[in-house]
Every structure is written in C-alpha cells, then in structure tokens.
mmCIF file of C-alpha atoms in Angstrom:
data_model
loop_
_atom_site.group_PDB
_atom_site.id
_atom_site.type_symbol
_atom_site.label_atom_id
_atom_site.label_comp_id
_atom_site.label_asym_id
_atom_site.label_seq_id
_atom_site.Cartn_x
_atom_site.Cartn_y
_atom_site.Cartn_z
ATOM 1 C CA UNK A 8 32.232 41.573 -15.056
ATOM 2 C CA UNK A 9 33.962 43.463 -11.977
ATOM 3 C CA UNK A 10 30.810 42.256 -9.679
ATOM 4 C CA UNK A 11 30.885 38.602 -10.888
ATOM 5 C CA UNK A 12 34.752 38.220 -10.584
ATOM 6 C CA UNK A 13 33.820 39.839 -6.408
ATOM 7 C CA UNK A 14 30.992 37.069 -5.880
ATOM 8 C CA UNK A 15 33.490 34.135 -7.649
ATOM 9 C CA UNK A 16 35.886 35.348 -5.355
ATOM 10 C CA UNK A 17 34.153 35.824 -1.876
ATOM 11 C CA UNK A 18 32.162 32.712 -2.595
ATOM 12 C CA UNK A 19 35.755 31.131 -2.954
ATOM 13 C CA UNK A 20 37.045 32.885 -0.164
ATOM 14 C CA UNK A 21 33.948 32.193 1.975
ATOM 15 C CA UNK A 22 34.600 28.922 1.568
ATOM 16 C CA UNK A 23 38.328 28.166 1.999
ATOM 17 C CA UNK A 24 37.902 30.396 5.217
ATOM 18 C CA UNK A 25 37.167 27.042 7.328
ATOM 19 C CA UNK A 26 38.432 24.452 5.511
ATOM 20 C CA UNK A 27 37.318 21.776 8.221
ATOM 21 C CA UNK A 28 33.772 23.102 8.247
ATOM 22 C CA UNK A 29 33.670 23.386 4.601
ATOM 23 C CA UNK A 30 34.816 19.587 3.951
ATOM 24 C CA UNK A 31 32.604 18.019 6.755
ATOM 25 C CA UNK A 32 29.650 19.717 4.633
ATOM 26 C CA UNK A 33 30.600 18.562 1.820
ATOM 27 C CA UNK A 34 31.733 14.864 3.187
ATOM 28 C CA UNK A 35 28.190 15.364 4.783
ATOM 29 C CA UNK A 36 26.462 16.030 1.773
ATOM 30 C CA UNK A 37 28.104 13.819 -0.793
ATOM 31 C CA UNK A 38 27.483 10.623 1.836
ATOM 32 C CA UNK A 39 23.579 11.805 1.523
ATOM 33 C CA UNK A 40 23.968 12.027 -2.130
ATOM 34 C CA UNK A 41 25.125 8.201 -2.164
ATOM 35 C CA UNK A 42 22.238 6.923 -0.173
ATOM 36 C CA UNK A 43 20.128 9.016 -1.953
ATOM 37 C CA UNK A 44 21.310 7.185 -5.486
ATOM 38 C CA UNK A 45 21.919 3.652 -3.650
ATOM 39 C CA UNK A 46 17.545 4.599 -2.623
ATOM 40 C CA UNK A 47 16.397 5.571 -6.394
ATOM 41 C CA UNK A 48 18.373 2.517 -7.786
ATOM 42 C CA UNK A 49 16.772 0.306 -4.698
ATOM 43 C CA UNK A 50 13.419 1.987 -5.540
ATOM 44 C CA UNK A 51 13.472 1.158 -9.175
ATOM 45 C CA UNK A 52 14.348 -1.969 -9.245
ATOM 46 C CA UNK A 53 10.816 -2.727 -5.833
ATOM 47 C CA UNK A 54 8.717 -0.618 -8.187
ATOM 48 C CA UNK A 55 9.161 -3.117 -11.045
ATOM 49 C CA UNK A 56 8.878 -5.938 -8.508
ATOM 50 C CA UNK A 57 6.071 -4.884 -8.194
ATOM 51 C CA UNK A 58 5.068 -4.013 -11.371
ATOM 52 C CA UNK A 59 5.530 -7.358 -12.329
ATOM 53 C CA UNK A 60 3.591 -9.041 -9.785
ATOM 54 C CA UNK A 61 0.779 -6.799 -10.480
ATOM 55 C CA UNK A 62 0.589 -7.755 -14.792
ATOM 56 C CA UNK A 63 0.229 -11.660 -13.148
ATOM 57 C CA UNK A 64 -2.980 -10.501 -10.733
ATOM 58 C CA UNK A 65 -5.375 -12.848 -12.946
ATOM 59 C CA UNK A 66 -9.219 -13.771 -12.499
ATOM 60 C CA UNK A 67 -10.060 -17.347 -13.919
ATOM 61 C CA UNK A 68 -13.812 -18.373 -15.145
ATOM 62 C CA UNK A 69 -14.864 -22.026 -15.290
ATOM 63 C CA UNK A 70 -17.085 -22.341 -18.293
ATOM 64 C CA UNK A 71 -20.001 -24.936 -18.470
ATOM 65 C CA UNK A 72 -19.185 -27.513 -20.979
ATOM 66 C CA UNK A 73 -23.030 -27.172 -22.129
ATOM 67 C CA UNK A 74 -22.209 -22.830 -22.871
ATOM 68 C CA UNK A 75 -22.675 -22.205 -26.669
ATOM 69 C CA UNK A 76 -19.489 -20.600 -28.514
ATOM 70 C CA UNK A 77 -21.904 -17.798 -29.048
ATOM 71 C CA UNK A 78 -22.698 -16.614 -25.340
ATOM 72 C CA UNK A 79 -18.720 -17.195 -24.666
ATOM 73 C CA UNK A 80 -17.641 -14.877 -27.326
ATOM 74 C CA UNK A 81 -20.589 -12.419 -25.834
ATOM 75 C CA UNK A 82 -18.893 -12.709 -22.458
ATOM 76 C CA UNK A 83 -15.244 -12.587 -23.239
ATOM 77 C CA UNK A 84 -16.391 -9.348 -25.272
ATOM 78 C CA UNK A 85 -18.180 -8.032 -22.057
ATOM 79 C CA UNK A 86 -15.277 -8.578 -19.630
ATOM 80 C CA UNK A 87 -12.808 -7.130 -22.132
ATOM 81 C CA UNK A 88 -14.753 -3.907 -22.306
ATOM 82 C CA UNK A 89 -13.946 -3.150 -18.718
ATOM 83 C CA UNK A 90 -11.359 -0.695 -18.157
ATOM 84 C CA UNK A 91 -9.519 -2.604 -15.361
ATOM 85 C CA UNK A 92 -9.445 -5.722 -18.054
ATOM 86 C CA UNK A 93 -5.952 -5.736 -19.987
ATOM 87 C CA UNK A 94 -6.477 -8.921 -22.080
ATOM 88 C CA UNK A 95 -8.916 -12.125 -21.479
ATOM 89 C CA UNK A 96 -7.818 -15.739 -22.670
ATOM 90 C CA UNK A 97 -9.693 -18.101 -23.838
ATOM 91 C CA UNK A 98 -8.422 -21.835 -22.525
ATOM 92 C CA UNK A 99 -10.653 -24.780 -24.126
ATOM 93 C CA UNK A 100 -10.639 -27.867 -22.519
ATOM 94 C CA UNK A 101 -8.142 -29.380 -24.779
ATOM 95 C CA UNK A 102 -5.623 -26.956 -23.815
ATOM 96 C CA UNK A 103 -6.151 -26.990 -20.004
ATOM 97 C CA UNK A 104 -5.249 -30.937 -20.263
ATOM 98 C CA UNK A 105 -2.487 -30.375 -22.370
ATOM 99 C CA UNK A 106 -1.091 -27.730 -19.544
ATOM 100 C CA UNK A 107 -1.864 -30.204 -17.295
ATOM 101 C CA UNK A 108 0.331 -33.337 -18.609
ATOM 102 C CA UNK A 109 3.180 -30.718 -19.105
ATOM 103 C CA UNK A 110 2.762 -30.043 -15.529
ATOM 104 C CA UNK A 111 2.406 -33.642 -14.742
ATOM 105 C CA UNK A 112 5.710 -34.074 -16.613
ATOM 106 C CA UNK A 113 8.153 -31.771 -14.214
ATOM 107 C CA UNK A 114 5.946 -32.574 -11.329
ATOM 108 C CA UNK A 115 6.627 -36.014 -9.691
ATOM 109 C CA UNK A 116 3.985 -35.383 -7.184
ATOM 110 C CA UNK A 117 1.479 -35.489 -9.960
ATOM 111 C CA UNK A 118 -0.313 -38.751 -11.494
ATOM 112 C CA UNK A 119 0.404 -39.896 -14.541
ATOM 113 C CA UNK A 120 -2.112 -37.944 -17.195
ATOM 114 C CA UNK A 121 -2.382 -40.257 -19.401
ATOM 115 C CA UNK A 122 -4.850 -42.707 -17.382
ATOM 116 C CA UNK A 123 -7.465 -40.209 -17.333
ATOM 117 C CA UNK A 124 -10.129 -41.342 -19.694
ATOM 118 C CA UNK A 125 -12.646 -38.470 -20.939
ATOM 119 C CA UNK A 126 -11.574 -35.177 -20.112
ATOM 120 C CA UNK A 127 -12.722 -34.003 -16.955
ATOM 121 C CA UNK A 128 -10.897 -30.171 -16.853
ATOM 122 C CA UNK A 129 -13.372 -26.979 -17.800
ATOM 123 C CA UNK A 130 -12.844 -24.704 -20.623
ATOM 124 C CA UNK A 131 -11.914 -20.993 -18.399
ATOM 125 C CA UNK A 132 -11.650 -17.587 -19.297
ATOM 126 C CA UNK A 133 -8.449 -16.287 -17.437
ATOM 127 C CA UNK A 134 -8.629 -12.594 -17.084
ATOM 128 C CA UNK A 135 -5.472 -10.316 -16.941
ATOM 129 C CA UNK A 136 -6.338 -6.609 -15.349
ATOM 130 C CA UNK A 137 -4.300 -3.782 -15.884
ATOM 131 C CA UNK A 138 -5.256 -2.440 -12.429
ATOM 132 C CA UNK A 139 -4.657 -4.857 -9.839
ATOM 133 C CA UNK A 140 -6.881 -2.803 -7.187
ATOM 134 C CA UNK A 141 -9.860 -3.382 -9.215
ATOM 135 C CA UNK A 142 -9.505 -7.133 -8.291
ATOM 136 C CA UNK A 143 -11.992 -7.063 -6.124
ATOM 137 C CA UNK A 144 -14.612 -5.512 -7.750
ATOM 138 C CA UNK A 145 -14.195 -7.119 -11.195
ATOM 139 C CA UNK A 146 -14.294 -10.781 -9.402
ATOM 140 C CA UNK A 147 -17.955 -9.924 -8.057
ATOM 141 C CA UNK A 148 -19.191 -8.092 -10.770
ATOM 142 C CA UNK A 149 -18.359 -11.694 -12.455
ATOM 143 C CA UNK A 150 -19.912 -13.720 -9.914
ATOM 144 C CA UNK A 151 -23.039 -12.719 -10.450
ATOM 145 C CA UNK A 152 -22.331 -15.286 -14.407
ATOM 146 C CA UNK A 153 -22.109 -17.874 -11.868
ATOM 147 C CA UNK A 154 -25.487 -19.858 -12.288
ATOM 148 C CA UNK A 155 -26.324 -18.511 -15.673
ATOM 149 C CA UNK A 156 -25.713 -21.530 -17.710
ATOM 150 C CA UNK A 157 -22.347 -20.175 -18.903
ATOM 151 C CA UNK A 158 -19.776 -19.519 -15.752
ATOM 152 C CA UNK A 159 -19.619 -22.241 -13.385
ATOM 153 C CA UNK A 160 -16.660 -21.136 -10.884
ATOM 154 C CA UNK A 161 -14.669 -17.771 -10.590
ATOM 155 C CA UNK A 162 -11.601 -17.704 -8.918
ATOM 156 C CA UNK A 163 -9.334 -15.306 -7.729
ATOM 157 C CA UNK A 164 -6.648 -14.665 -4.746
ATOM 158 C CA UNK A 165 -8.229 -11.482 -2.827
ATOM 159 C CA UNK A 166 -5.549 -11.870 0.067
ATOM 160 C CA UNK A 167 -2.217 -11.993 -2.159
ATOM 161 C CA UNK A 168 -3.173 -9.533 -3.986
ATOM 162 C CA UNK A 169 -4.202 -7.015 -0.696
ATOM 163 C CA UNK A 170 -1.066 -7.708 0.030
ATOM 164 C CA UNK A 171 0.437 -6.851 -2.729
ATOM 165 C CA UNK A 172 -1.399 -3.265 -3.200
ATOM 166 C CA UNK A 173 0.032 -3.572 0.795
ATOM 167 C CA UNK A 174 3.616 -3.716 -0.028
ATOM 168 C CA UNK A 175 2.984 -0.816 -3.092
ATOM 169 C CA UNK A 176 1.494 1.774 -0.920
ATOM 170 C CA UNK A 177 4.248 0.706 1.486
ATOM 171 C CA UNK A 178 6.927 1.156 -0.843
ATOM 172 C CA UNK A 179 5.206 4.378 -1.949
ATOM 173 C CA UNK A 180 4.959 6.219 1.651
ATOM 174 C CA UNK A 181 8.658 5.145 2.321
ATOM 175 C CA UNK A 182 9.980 6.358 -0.136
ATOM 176 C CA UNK A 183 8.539 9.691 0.281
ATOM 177 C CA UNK A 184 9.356 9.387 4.135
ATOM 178 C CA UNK A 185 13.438 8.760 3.003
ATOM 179 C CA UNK A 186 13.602 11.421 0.736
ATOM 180 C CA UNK A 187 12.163 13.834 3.046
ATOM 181 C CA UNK A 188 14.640 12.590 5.622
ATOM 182 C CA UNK A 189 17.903 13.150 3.180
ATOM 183 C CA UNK A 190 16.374 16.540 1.682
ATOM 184 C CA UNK A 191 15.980 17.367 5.720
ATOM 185 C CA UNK A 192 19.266 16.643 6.564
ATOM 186 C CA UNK A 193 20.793 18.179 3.763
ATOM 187 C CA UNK A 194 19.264 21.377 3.710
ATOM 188 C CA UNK A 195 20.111 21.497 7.049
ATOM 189 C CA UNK A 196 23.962 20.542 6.994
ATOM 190 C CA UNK A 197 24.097 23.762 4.416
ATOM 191 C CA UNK A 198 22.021 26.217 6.247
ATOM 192 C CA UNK A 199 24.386 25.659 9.193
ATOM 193 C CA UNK A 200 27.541 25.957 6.711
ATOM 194 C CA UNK A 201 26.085 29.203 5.482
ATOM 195 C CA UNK A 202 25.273 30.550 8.679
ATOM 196 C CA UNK A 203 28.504 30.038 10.566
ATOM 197 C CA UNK A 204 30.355 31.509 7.026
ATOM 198 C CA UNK A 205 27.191 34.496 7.195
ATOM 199 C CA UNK A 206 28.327 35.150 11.299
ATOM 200 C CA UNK A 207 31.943 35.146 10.621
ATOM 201 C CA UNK A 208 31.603 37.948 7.808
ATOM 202 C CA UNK A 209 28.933 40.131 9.968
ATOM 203 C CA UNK A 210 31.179 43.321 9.995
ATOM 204 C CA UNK A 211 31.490 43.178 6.292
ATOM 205 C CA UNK A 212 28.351 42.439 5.666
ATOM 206 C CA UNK A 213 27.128 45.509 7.617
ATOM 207 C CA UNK A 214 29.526 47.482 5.938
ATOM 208 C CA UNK A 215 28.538 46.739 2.362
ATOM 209 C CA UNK A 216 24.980 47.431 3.911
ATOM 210 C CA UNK A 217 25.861 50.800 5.245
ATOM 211 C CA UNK A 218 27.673 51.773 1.648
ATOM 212 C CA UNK A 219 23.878 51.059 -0.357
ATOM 213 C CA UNK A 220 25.241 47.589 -1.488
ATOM 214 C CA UNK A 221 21.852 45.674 -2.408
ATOM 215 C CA UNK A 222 20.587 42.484 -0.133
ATOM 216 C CA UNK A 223 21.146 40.984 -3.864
ATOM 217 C CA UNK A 224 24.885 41.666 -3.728
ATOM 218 C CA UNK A 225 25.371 40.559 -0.501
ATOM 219 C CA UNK A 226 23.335 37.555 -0.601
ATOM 220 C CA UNK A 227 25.025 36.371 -4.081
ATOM 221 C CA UNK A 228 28.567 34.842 -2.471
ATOM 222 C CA UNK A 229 26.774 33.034 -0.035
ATOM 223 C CA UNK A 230 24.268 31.452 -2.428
ATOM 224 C CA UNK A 231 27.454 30.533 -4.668
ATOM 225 C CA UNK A 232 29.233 29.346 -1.489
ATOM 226 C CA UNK A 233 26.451 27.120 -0.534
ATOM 227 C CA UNK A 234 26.162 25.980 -4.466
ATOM 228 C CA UNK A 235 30.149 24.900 -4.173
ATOM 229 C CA UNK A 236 29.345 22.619 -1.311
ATOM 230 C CA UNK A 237 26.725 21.326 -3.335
ATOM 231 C CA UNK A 238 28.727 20.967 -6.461
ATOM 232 C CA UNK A 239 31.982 19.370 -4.349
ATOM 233 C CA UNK A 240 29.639 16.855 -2.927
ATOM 234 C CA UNK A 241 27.945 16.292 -5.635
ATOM 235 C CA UNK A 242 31.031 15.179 -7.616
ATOM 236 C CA UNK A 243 32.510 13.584 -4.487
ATOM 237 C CA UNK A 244 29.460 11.314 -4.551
ATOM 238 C CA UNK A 245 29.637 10.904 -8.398
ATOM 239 C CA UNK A 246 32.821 9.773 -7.816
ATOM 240 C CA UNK A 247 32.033 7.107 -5.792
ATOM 241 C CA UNK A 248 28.854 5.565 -8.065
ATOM 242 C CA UNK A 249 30.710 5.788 -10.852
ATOM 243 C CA UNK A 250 33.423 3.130 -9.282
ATOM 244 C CA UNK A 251 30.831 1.189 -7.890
ATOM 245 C CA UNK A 252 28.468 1.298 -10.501
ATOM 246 C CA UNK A 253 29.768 -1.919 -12.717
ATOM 247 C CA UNK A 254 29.900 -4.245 -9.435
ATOM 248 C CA UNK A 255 26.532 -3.247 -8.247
ATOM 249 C CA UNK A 256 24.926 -2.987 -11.849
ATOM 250 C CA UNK A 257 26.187 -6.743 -12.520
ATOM 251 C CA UNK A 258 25.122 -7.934 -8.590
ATOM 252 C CA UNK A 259 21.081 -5.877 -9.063
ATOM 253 C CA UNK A 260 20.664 -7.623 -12.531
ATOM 254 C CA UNK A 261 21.652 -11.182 -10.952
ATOM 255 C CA UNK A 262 19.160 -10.459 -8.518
ATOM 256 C CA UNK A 263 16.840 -8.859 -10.641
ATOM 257 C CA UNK A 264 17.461 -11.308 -13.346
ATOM 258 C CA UNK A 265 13.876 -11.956 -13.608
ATOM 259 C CA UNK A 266 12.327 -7.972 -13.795
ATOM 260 C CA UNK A 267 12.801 -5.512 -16.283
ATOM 261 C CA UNK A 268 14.843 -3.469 -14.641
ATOM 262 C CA UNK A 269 17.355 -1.322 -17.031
ATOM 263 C CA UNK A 270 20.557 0.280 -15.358
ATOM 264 C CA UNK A 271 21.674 0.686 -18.593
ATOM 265 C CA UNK A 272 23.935 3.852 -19.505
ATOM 266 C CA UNK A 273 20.573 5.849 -20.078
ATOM 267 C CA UNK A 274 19.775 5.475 -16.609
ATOM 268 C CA UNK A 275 23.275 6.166 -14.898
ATOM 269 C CA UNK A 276 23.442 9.239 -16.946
ATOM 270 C CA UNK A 277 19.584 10.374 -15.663
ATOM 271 C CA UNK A 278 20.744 9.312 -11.742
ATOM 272 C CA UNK A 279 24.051 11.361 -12.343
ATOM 273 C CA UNK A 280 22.208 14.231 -13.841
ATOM 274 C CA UNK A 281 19.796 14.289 -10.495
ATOM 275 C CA UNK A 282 22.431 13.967 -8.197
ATOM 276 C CA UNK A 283 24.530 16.984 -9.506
ATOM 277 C CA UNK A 284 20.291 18.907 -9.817
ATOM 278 C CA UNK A 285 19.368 17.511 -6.123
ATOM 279 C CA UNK A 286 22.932 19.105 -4.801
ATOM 280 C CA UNK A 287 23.061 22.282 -6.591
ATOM 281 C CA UNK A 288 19.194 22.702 -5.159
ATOM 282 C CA UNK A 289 19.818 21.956 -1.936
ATOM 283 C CA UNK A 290 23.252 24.603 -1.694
ATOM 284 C CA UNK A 291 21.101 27.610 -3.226
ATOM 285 C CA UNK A 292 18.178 26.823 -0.947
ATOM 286 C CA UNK A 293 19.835 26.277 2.334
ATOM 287 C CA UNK A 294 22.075 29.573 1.460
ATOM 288 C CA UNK A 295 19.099 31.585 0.504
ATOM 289 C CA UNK A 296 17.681 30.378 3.999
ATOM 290 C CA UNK A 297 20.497 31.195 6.014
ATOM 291 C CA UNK A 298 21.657 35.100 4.518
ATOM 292 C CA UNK A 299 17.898 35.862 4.036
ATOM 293 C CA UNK A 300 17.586 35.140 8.312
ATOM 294 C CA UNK A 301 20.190 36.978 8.566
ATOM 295 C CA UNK A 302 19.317 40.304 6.829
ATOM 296 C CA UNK A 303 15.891 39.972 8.043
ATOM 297 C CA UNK A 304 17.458 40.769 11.623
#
C-alpha cells in the first residue's frame, strides 16, 4: 500500500511540477485525440460509401429470345455457383419494357412507350457480385456464352468500377498513413513530457538507484505520469465530442442520408471507449520509452 500511495504521489507530483509543460501535453494530446475521432467517424461513414457502391457493381447478360427456359436456368445456376456471384436476376422481356415505360414516365427526354409495337428489349440476366474486384474476370469468363445460342451481349463498366477499387485502396493506405501520423506525434509529445519530468528528477533518481530501489520502482511514477497526460487529454477530448456529437451526428446523417451509416449510441460509446484505450496507450508507451533511455545510460 505504502509503495502505491509513493508512485500516486510522485506521478502527481511529477506532474504538477511544470504545470505549463504538463497542460501543453495534454492540450497537445487531447487536440490529436479529436482529429483522431473526427478521422474514424470520417472513415466510417467513406468505407460504407464505398461499400455501397461496391453491392451496385452489376454484370448484365442479353439473352437470345430463341434460348430455351432450360439452358437459362442451366446458366443462371452456373453463374450463381461462382464465389464472386452474390445473387443473379432474371429480367424477361416483359419486365425490361415495363422498367422501361416507368422510366419513360419521369424521363421527358424519353419517347412515349406506348408506340412501340412488338417488343423489341432482350430478356438479361443481371449479375450482382459480392466482390467487386472480380469484375473483371467474371465478365470474360461470361463472354465466352456470347455466340452460344443463349447470351447475346454482356455488359459491364470495367473503368467505374477500377476506379472505384481506386478510391478503396486509396481510402485504405490513408488511413493507415493518418493514423501513423497522430500515433507519431503523440507518442512523441509524451516521450518529450517524460523526459524533461525524467531530467528534472536525475538526482533522485540516482539516489533511489544507489539505495537498491528496482528500475521497476523508479520507472512506475513516470509511466503513471505519462498515463495522467493521457487520461487528462483523453477526457479533455471526450469533452469536446461529446458537445459536438448531436450537431455533427444530425449534419453526417443528412449527408449520409443515403448509406448505412449508424452513429448511433453503440458507436459513440465504442469511439469513446478507443479514445480513453488510444490515450492511456500512448502515455505508458511514450513513458516506458523515455525512463527506459534514461536508465539505459
């Protein structure tokens, strides 16, 4: 009890020492903390963006109108075997001119349907994949129908959707590149903290060394100290997303009003929880970093 009530206390002291060092760190760190929630929240809401846009990456086979029922069924069955496949529609030719007259009927730009006499649109296959990077492949596995008496046309969008697996690894890399940046600058706003507290207690630190007292001991404060920067900053930051959570909740799901993206209650809680993990982290590391340097002298 006696040696936790000395490390509570020369953690405390250690950092009410230099009050103006002590609240830039922690001004430092809770102002990463904020961009580093304002990124996750920014990053959820691309990723299902994206998400999105990758469940509408569809393939689209024109059917003969001479292909039996029979060798249809046998090719829908085929496709939908595929791994990449998630689900294949079958649209006859009765529904592909009823989709079109409904188009016709919010479209000025389009004729009026209903002079068409027979019916001149293809039944189609339209093929929903699960992987959107398997585009490519799937469409020429497919081509090779074309010609067989039962697939007369496949058609896909190779370019939007390279562009779309594009803007994902994009998305991916940068996100890894920002929070490398903000665990960078963090850990490195502490280990300075630490080691201008670790230089200012030298002599005592020496002492406790010369009286047996373990690298343990002496490291303990310091790893505490770095932890309350970590903790202050941490709340400091909480603070602040917790008032501005309702305005820019109600502002991302105007936006956003179109993905499923949930910043429900659930999800504040999670983000709060990693905050308060991602400071309390970053103060033991950069403290560990910055005593063990200095009794490795």
């Amino acid at each position: 009890m006696t040696r936790g009530l000395y490390v509570l206390a020369a953690a405390w002291h250690g950092f009410s020492r230099n009050p103006f060092m002590s609240v830039a760190s922690t001004l430092t760190v809770a102002l990463m903390l904020v961009l580093l929630a304002f990124f996750v929240v920014t990053d959820r809401g691309l990723q299902s963006a994206v998400a999105l846009l990758e469940q509408k990456v569809e393939l689209v086979l024109y059917l003969s109108d001479d292909a039996k029922i029979s060798q249809i069924l046998e090719l829908r069955a085929r496709v939908e075997k595929d791994p990449a496949v998630s689900r294949v529609d079958y649209v006859s030719k009765e529904d592909a001119l009823k989709r079109l007259k409904d188009l016709s009927a919010s479209r000025a730009d389009i004729g009026p349907i209903e002079e068409i006499g027979s019916n001149p649109l293809p039944a189609s296959l339209e093929i929903k994949l699960a992987m959107a990077q398997e585009s490519r492949r799937v469409a020429s596995e497919l081509r090779a129908e074309v010609g067989s008496g039962i697939v007369t046309e496949v058609v896909d969008n190779p370019e939007v959707v390279d562009q779309l697996l594009t803007i994902t690894r994009v998305l991916s890399l940068g996100g890894f590149a920002v929070l490398g940046m903000m665990l960078f600058v963090t850990l490195f706003v502490i280990v300075n903290t630490i080691r201008i507290a670790v230089h200012a207690r030298r002599d005592e630190i020496e002492i406790m060394q010369l009286v047996g007292a373990t690298d343990r001991l002496i490291s303990a404060p310091f790893i505490l100290e770095g932890m309350l920067v970590g903790i202050f900053g941490a709340a400091i930051a909480l603070v602040v997303l917790i008032g501005a959570a309702g305005p820019v909740t109600t502002s991302l799901v105007k936006f956003l009003d179109i993905l499923p993206v949930s910043l429900g209650s659930d999800f504040l809680a999670q983000l709060a929880a990693g905050v308060l993990g991602f400071a309390l982290l970053m103060g033991a590391g950069g403290a560990t970093i910055s005593i063990r340097t200095h009794l490795a002298k």
